[in-house]
PDB file of C-alpha atoms in Angstrom:
ATOM      1  CA  MET A  21     -14.203-120.834 -25.957  1.00  0.00           C
ATOM      2  CA  ALA A  22     -15.431-120.171 -22.272  1.00  0.00           C
ATOM      3  CA  ILE A  23     -15.132-124.233 -20.794  1.00  0.00           C
ATOM      4  CA  THR A  24     -11.455-124.086 -22.494  1.00  0.00           C
ATOM      5  CA  ASP A  25     -10.476-120.532 -20.843  1.00  0.00           C
ATOM      6  CA  ASP A  26     -11.824-121.766 -17.615  1.00  0.00           C
ATOM      7  CA  LEU A  27     -10.188-125.434 -18.153  1.00  0.00           C
ATOM      8  CA  ARG A  28      -6.865-123.764 -18.641  1.00  0.00           C
ATOM      9  CA  LYS A  29      -7.552-121.235 -15.908  1.00  0.00           C
ATOM     10  CA  THR A  30      -8.086-124.143 -13.245  1.00  0.00           C
ATOM     11  CA  LEU A  31      -5.284-126.539 -14.435  1.00  0.00           C
ATOM     12  CA  THR A  32      -2.896-123.212 -14.527  1.00  0.00           C
ATOM     13  CA  ASP A  33      -3.994-121.957 -10.754  1.00  0.00           C
ATOM     14  CA  PRO A  34      -0.986-122.456  -8.745  1.00  0.00           C
ATOM     15  CA  THR A  35      -3.767-121.500  -5.778  1.00  0.00           C
ATOM     16  CA  PRO A  36      -4.427-125.114  -4.817  1.00  0.00           C
ATOM     17  CA  LEU A  37      -0.794-126.114  -4.903  1.00  0.00           C
ATOM     18  CA  TYR A  38      -0.302-123.525  -2.347  1.00  0.00           C
ATOM     19  CA  PHE A  39      -2.982-124.331   0.096  1.00  0.00           C
ATOM     20  CA  ALA A  40      -1.490-127.723   0.285  1.00  0.00           C
ATOM     21  CA  ALA A  41       2.304-126.028   0.805  1.00  0.00           C
ATOM     22  CA  GLY A  42       0.860-123.740   2.890  1.00  0.00           C
ATOM     23  CA  THR A  43      -0.915-126.508   5.113  1.00  0.00           C
ATOM     24  CA  ALA A  44       2.301-128.881   5.083  1.00  0.00           C
ATOM     25  CA  ASP A  45       3.872-125.984   6.131  1.00  0.00           C
ATOM     26  CA  LEU A  46       1.821-125.176   9.383  1.00  0.00           C
ATOM     27  CA  ALA A  47       1.315-129.070   9.530  1.00  0.00           C
ATOM     28  CA  VAL A  48       5.187-129.076  10.397  1.00  0.00           C
ATOM     29  CA  GLN A  49       5.009-126.126  12.726  1.00  0.00           C
ATOM     30  CA  GLN A  50       2.829-127.701  14.706  1.00  0.00           C
ATOM     31  CA  ALA A  51       4.500-131.311  14.694  1.00  0.00           C
ATOM     32  CA  LYS A  52       7.308-129.091  16.237  1.00  0.00           C
ATOM     33  CA  LYS A  53       5.691-128.381  19.626  1.00  0.00           C
ATOM     34  CA  VAL A  54       4.627-132.064  20.327  1.00  0.00           C
ATOM     35  CA  PRO A  55       7.731-133.039  21.868  1.00  0.00           C
ATOM     36  CA  ALA A  56       7.427-130.518  24.754  1.00  0.00           C
ATOM     37  CA  LEU A  57       3.144-131.586  24.900  1.00  0.00           C
ATOM     38  CA  ILE A  58       5.468-135.347  25.620  1.00  0.00           C
ATOM     39  CA  GLU A  59       7.374-133.917  27.690  1.00  0.00           C
ATOM     40  CA  LYS A  60       4.539-131.716  29.725  1.00  0.00           C
ATOM     41  CA  ILE A  61       2.470-135.145  29.829  1.00  0.00           C
ATOM     42  CA  GLN A  62       5.377-136.777  31.308  1.00  0.00           C
ATOM     43  CA  ALA A  63       5.698-134.765  33.818  1.00  0.00           C
ATOM     44  CA  GLU A  64       2.300-134.064  35.375  1.00  0.00           C
ATOM     45  CA  ALA A  65       1.404-138.606  34.150  1.00  0.00           C
ATOM     46  CA  PRO A  66       2.642-139.490  38.099  1.00  0.00           C
ATOM     47  CA  SER A  67       0.373-136.806  39.972  1.00  0.00           C
ATOM     48  CA  ARG A  68      -2.620-137.426  37.778  1.00  0.00           C
ATOM     49  CA  ILE A  69      -2.290-141.350  37.740  1.00  0.00           C
ATOM     50  CA  GLU A  70      -1.704-141.166  41.622  1.00  0.00           C
ATOM     51  CA  ALA A  71      -5.153-138.917  42.068  1.00  0.00           C
ATOM     52  CA  VAL A  72      -6.744-141.627  39.932  1.00  0.00           C
ATOM     53  CA  ARG A  73      -5.374-144.404  42.597  1.00  0.00           C
ATOM     54  CA  ASN A  74      -6.814-142.484  45.371  1.00  0.00           C
ATOM     55  CA  THR A  75     -10.427-140.881  44.567  1.00  0.00           C
ATOM     56  CA  ASP A  76     -12.761-143.896  45.506  1.00  0.00           C
ATOM     57  CA  PRO A  77     -14.771-145.973  42.723  1.00  0.00           C
ATOM     58  CA  LYS A  78     -17.972-145.193  44.725  1.00  0.00           C
ATOM     59  CA  ALA A  79     -17.938-141.689  45.838  1.00  0.00           C
ATOM     60  CA  VAL A  80     -17.385-141.538  41.580  1.00  0.00           C
ATOM     61  CA  GLN A  81     -20.316-143.369  41.065  1.00  0.00           C
ATOM     62  CA  GLU A  82     -22.934-141.627  43.523  1.00  0.00           C
ATOM     63  CA  LYS A  83     -21.345-138.139  41.584  1.00  0.00           C
ATOM     64  CA  VAL A  84     -22.234-139.394  37.878  1.00  0.00           C
ATOM     65  CA  THR A  85     -25.689-141.434  39.076  1.00  0.00           C
ATOM     66  CA  ALA A  86     -26.447-137.675  40.864  1.00  0.00           C
ATOM     67  CA  GLN A  87     -25.602-136.025  37.336  1.00  0.00           C
ATOM     68  CA  ALA A  88     -27.812-137.874  35.875  1.00  0.00           C
ATOM     69  CA  LYS A  89     -30.504-137.858  37.759  1.00  0.00           C
ATOM     70  CA  GLU A  90     -30.149-134.245  37.713  1.00  0.00           C
ATOM     71  CA  ALA A  91     -29.614-134.063  33.360  1.00  0.00           C
ATOM     72  CA  GLN A  92     -33.073-136.117  33.315  1.00  0.00           C
ATOM     73  CA  ALA A  93     -34.503-134.494  35.404  1.00  0.00           C
ATOM     74  CA  THR A  94     -33.189-131.393  33.218  1.00  0.00           C
ATOM     75  CA  VAL A  95     -34.463-132.953  30.288  1.00  0.00           C
ATOM     76  CA  THR A  96     -37.721-133.753  30.999  1.00  0.00           C
ATOM     77  CA  ALA A  97     -38.473-130.250  32.032  1.00  0.00           C
ATOM     78  CA  LYS A  98     -37.489-128.717  28.808  1.00  0.00           C
ATOM     79  CA  VAL A  99     -39.543-131.351  26.849  1.00  0.00           C
ATOM     80  CA  ASN A 100     -42.676-130.745  28.686  1.00  0.00           C
ATOM     81  CA  GLU A 101     -41.827-126.927  28.172  1.00  0.00           C
ATOM     82  CA  VAL A 102     -41.351-127.569  24.620  1.00  0.00           C
ATOM     83  CA  PHE A 103     -44.216-129.596  24.041  1.00  0.00           C
ATOM     84  CA  GLY A 104     -46.688-127.498  26.032  1.00  0.00           C
ATOM     85  CA  THR A 105     -45.570-124.271  24.174  1.00  0.00           C
ATOM     86  CA  ILE A 106     -45.809-125.753  20.897  1.00  0.00           C
ATOM     87  CA  ASP A 107     -48.149-123.984  18.391  1.00  0.00           C
ATOM     88  CA  THR A 108     -50.566-126.071  16.889  1.00  0.00           C
ATOM     89  CA  ASP A 109     -51.209-123.356  14.162  1.00  0.00           C
ATOM     90  CA  LEU A 110     -49.449-124.859  11.096  1.00  0.00           C
ATOM     91  CA  LYS A 111     -49.656-121.616   8.996  1.00  0.00           C
ATOM     92  CA  LYS A 112     -47.645-120.569  11.520  1.00  0.00           C
ATOM     93  CA  LEU A 113     -45.515-123.480  11.874  1.00  0.00           C
ATOM     94  CA  GLY A 114     -44.859-123.278   8.146  1.00  0.00           C
ATOM     95  CA  GLU A 115     -43.670-119.447   8.113  1.00  0.00           C
ATOM     96  CA  THR A 116     -41.179-120.274  11.068  1.00  0.00           C
ATOM     97  CA  ALA A 117     -39.945-122.827   8.974  1.00  0.00           C
ATOM     98  CA  GLN A 118     -39.466-121.033   6.467  1.00  0.00           C
ATOM     99  CA  ASP A 119     -37.821-118.064   8.220  1.00  0.00           C
ATOM    100  CA  LEU A 120     -35.126-120.952   9.283  1.00  0.00           C
ATOM    101  CA  ALA A 121     -34.802-122.374   6.196  1.00  0.00           C
ATOM    102  CA  LEU A 122     -33.871-118.488   5.612  1.00  0.00           C
ATOM    103  CA  ARG A 123     -31.530-118.180   8.227  1.00  0.00           C
ATOM    104  CA  SER A 124     -29.359-121.432   7.462  1.00  0.00           C
ATOM    105  CA  VAL A 125     -29.221-120.171   4.166  1.00  0.00           C
ATOM    106  CA  GLY A 126     -27.252-116.953   5.023  1.00  0.00           C
ATOM    107  CA  VAL A 127     -25.979-119.067   7.513  1.00  0.00           C
ATOM    108  CA  ALA A 128     -24.357-121.666   5.070  1.00  0.00           C
ATOM    109  CA  ALA A 129     -23.107-119.015   2.533  1.00  0.00           C
ATOM    110  CA  GLU A 130     -21.350-116.727   5.779  1.00  0.00           C
ATOM    111  CA  TYR A 131     -19.194-119.922   6.542  1.00  0.00           C
ATOM    112  CA  ALA A 132     -18.640-120.452   2.949  1.00  0.00           C
ATOM    113  CA  VAL A 133     -17.206-116.699   2.644  1.00  0.00           C
ATOM    114  CA  LYS A 134     -15.043-117.811   5.701  1.00  0.00           C
ATOM    115  CA  ALA A 135     -14.506-121.237   4.271  1.00  0.00           C
ATOM    116  CA  ARG A 136     -12.934-119.133   1.215  1.00  0.00           C
ATOM    117  CA  GLU A 137     -11.314-116.099   3.206  1.00  0.00           C
ATOM    118  CA  ALA A 138      -9.401-119.325   5.678  1.00  0.00           C
ATOM    119  CA  TYR A 139      -8.786-121.262   2.038  1.00  0.00           C
ATOM    120  CA  GLU A 140      -7.067-117.599   0.739  1.00  0.00           C
ATOM    121  CA  LYS A 141      -5.078-117.159   3.960  1.00  0.00           C
ATOM    122  CA  VAL A 142      -3.539-120.651   3.853  1.00  0.00           C
ATOM    123  CA  ALA A 143      -3.332-120.718   0.169  1.00  0.00           C
ATOM    124  CA  GLU A 144      -0.849-116.945   0.438  1.00  0.00           C
ATOM    125  CA  HIS A 145       1.156-118.273   3.370  1.00  0.00           C
ATOM    126  CA  GLY A 146       1.774-121.382   1.014  1.00  0.00           C
ATOM    127  CA  GLU A 147       2.757-118.930  -1.517  1.00  0.00           C
ATOM    128  CA  GLN A 148       5.339-117.555   1.082  1.00  0.00           C
ATOM    129  CA  THR A 149       6.851-120.634   1.876  1.00  0.00           C
ATOM    130  CA  VAL A 150       7.265-121.894  -1.437  1.00  0.00           C
ATOM    131  CA  ARG A 151       9.097-118.631  -2.146  1.00  0.00           C
ATOM    132  CA  ALA A 152      11.103-118.669   0.895  1.00  0.00           C
ATOM    133  CA  TRP A 153      11.901-122.842  -0.447  1.00  0.00           C
ATOM    134  CA  ARG A 154      12.804-121.081  -3.390  1.00  0.00           C
ATOM    135  CA  GLY A 155      14.922-118.505  -2.486  1.00  0.00           C
ATOM    136  CA  GLU A 156      12.470-115.860  -3.358  1.00  0.00           C
ATOM    137  CA  ALA A 157      11.958-114.318  -0.769  1.00  0.00           C
ATOM    138  CA  ALA A 158      16.146-113.214  -1.022  1.00  0.00           C
ATOM    139  CA  ASP A 159      15.225-111.676  -4.185  1.00  0.00           C
ATOM    140  CA  GLU A 160      11.994-109.851  -2.948  1.00  0.00           C
ATOM    141  CA  ILE A 161      14.141-108.338  -0.508  1.00  0.00           C
ATOM    142  CA  ALA A 162      16.813-107.272  -3.350  1.00  0.00           C
ATOM    143  CA  GLU A 163      13.688-105.415  -5.283  1.00  0.00           C
ATOM    144  CA  ILE A 164      12.875-103.313  -2.016  1.00  0.00           C
ATOM    145  CA  ALA A 165      15.926-102.129  -1.908  1.00  0.00           C
ATOM    146  CA  VAL A 166      15.949-100.902  -5.736  1.00  0.00           C
ATOM    147  CA  ALA A 167      12.811 -99.354  -4.736  1.00  0.00           C
ATOM    148  CA  VAL A 168      14.170 -97.661  -1.386  1.00  0.00           C
ATOM    149  CA  GLU A 169      17.445 -96.381  -3.127  1.00  0.00           C
ATOM    150  CA  PRO A 170      16.256 -95.020  -6.755  1.00  0.00           C
ATOM    151  CA  ASP A 171      19.716 -93.036  -6.906  1.00  0.00           C
ATOM    152  CA  ALA A 172      21.261 -96.877  -7.804  1.00  0.00           C
ATOM    153  CA  GLU A 173      19.478 -96.801 -11.287  1.00  0.00           C
ATOM    154  CA  PRO A 174      19.122 -93.881 -13.899  1.00  0.00           C
ATOM    155  CA  LYS A 175      15.410 -93.055 -13.873  1.00  0.00           C
ATOM    156  CA  ALA A 176      13.666 -92.835 -17.001  1.00  0.00           C
ATOM    157  CA  GLU A 177      13.439 -89.654 -17.338  1.00  0.00           C
ATOM    158  CA  ASP A 178      17.107 -88.838 -17.059  1.00  0.00           C
ATOM    159  CA  LYS A 179      17.776 -91.344 -19.902  1.00  0.00           C
ATOM    160  CA  ALA A 180      15.230 -89.163 -22.083  1.00  0.00           C
ATOM    161  CA  GLU A 181      17.812 -86.159 -22.093  1.00  0.00           C
ATOM    162  CA  GLU A 182      20.811 -87.857 -22.441  1.00  0.00           C
ATOM    163  CA  ARG A 183      19.324 -88.225 -26.176  1.00  0.00           C
ATOM    164  CA  PRO A 184      20.383 -86.207 -29.084  1.00  0.00           C
ATOM    165  CA  ALA A 185      18.490 -83.549 -30.044  1.00  0.00           C
ATOM    166  CA  GLU A 186      17.625 -84.553 -33.510  1.00  0.00           C
ATOM    167  CA  ALA A 187      15.844 -87.114 -31.768  1.00  0.00           C
ATOM    168  CA  LYS A 188      13.771 -84.873 -29.720  1.00  0.00           C
ATOM    169  CA  ALA A 189      13.389 -82.802 -33.162  1.00  0.00           C
ATOM    170  CA  ALA A 190      12.249 -85.362 -35.225  1.00  0.00           C
ATOM    171  CA  PRO A 191       8.596 -85.306 -35.606  1.00  0.00           C
ATOM    172  CA  ALA A 192       5.974 -88.390 -34.338  1.00  0.00           C
ATOM    173  CA  LYS A 193       4.380 -89.685 -37.697  1.00  0.00           C
ATOM    174  CA  LYS A 194       0.424 -89.956 -37.419  1.00  0.00           C
ATOM    175  CA  ALA A 195      -1.340 -92.948 -37.802  1.00  0.00           C
ATOM    176  CA  ALA A 196      -3.627 -92.774 -40.814  1.00  0.00           C
ATOM    177  CA  PRO A 197      -7.515 -91.918 -39.995  1.00  0.00           C
ATOM    178  CA  ARG A 198      -9.467 -95.675 -41.040  1.00  0.00           C
ATOM    179  CA  LYS A 199     -11.708 -95.735 -43.431  1.00  0.00           C
ATOM    180  CA  PRO A 200     -15.430 -96.911 -42.624  1.00  0.00           C
ATOM    181  CA  VAL A 201     -15.671-100.868 -43.975  1.00  0.00           C
ATOM    182  CA  ALA A 202     -19.373-100.253 -46.603  1.00  0.00           C
ATOM    183  CA  LYS A 203     -21.805-103.090 -46.215  1.00  0.00           C
ATOM    184  CA  LYS A 204     -22.690-105.556 -48.620  1.00  0.00           C
ATOM    185  CA  THR A 205     -25.899-105.776 -49.257  1.00  0.00           C
ATOM    186  CA  ALA A 206     -27.953-108.390 -50.247  1.00  0.00           C
ATOM    187  CA  PRO A 207     -30.005-108.500 -53.679  1.00  0.00           C
ATOM    188  CA  SER A 208     -33.818-108.154 -53.041  1.00  0.00           C
ATOM    189  CA  ALA A 209     -36.194-110.993 -53.811  1.00  0.00           C
ATOM    190  CA  ASP A 210     -38.783-109.074 -55.288  1.00  0.00           C
ATOM    191  CA  LYS A 211     -37.541-109.169 -58.714  1.00  0.00           C
TER     192      LYS A 211
END
């Protein structure tokens, strides 16, 4: 039965649908920003194109060559430093590997929690979006208004006071106590 309950819960859980609706709504919000970005790029494009045209290819090549030599020197220095400091003790390397594995498990768990929080946040946004699409947001505002102004409806206590005195005077019936069920004993096989 646990499998059927899990399956039923999975199939009736609206969270993935809310997540999809939230993702779609966020995508629409981002898409609305695209025309402004295009206008900005169109405005900046002529000046950038002109800057590229005025750039000397030899100067760019020299700059790239200098950066490549610097990067190669840095990498060579780091590699020599790493190889020079490697401890050949296998036990220490094993402990380090185990420590790194445990750390990576912790980091993976942390990212899983963050991913779940982000998923729930987008799903919540999607639920609000779906409610707005359905017009349920107006229903919630009406419910809040009733909660803020409770005088609009009489309270349950007031209704109880309006009942006739006869209804109040009627004693409440008590349920009869349950008798314990006698256990059946199996006949012994000794006979």
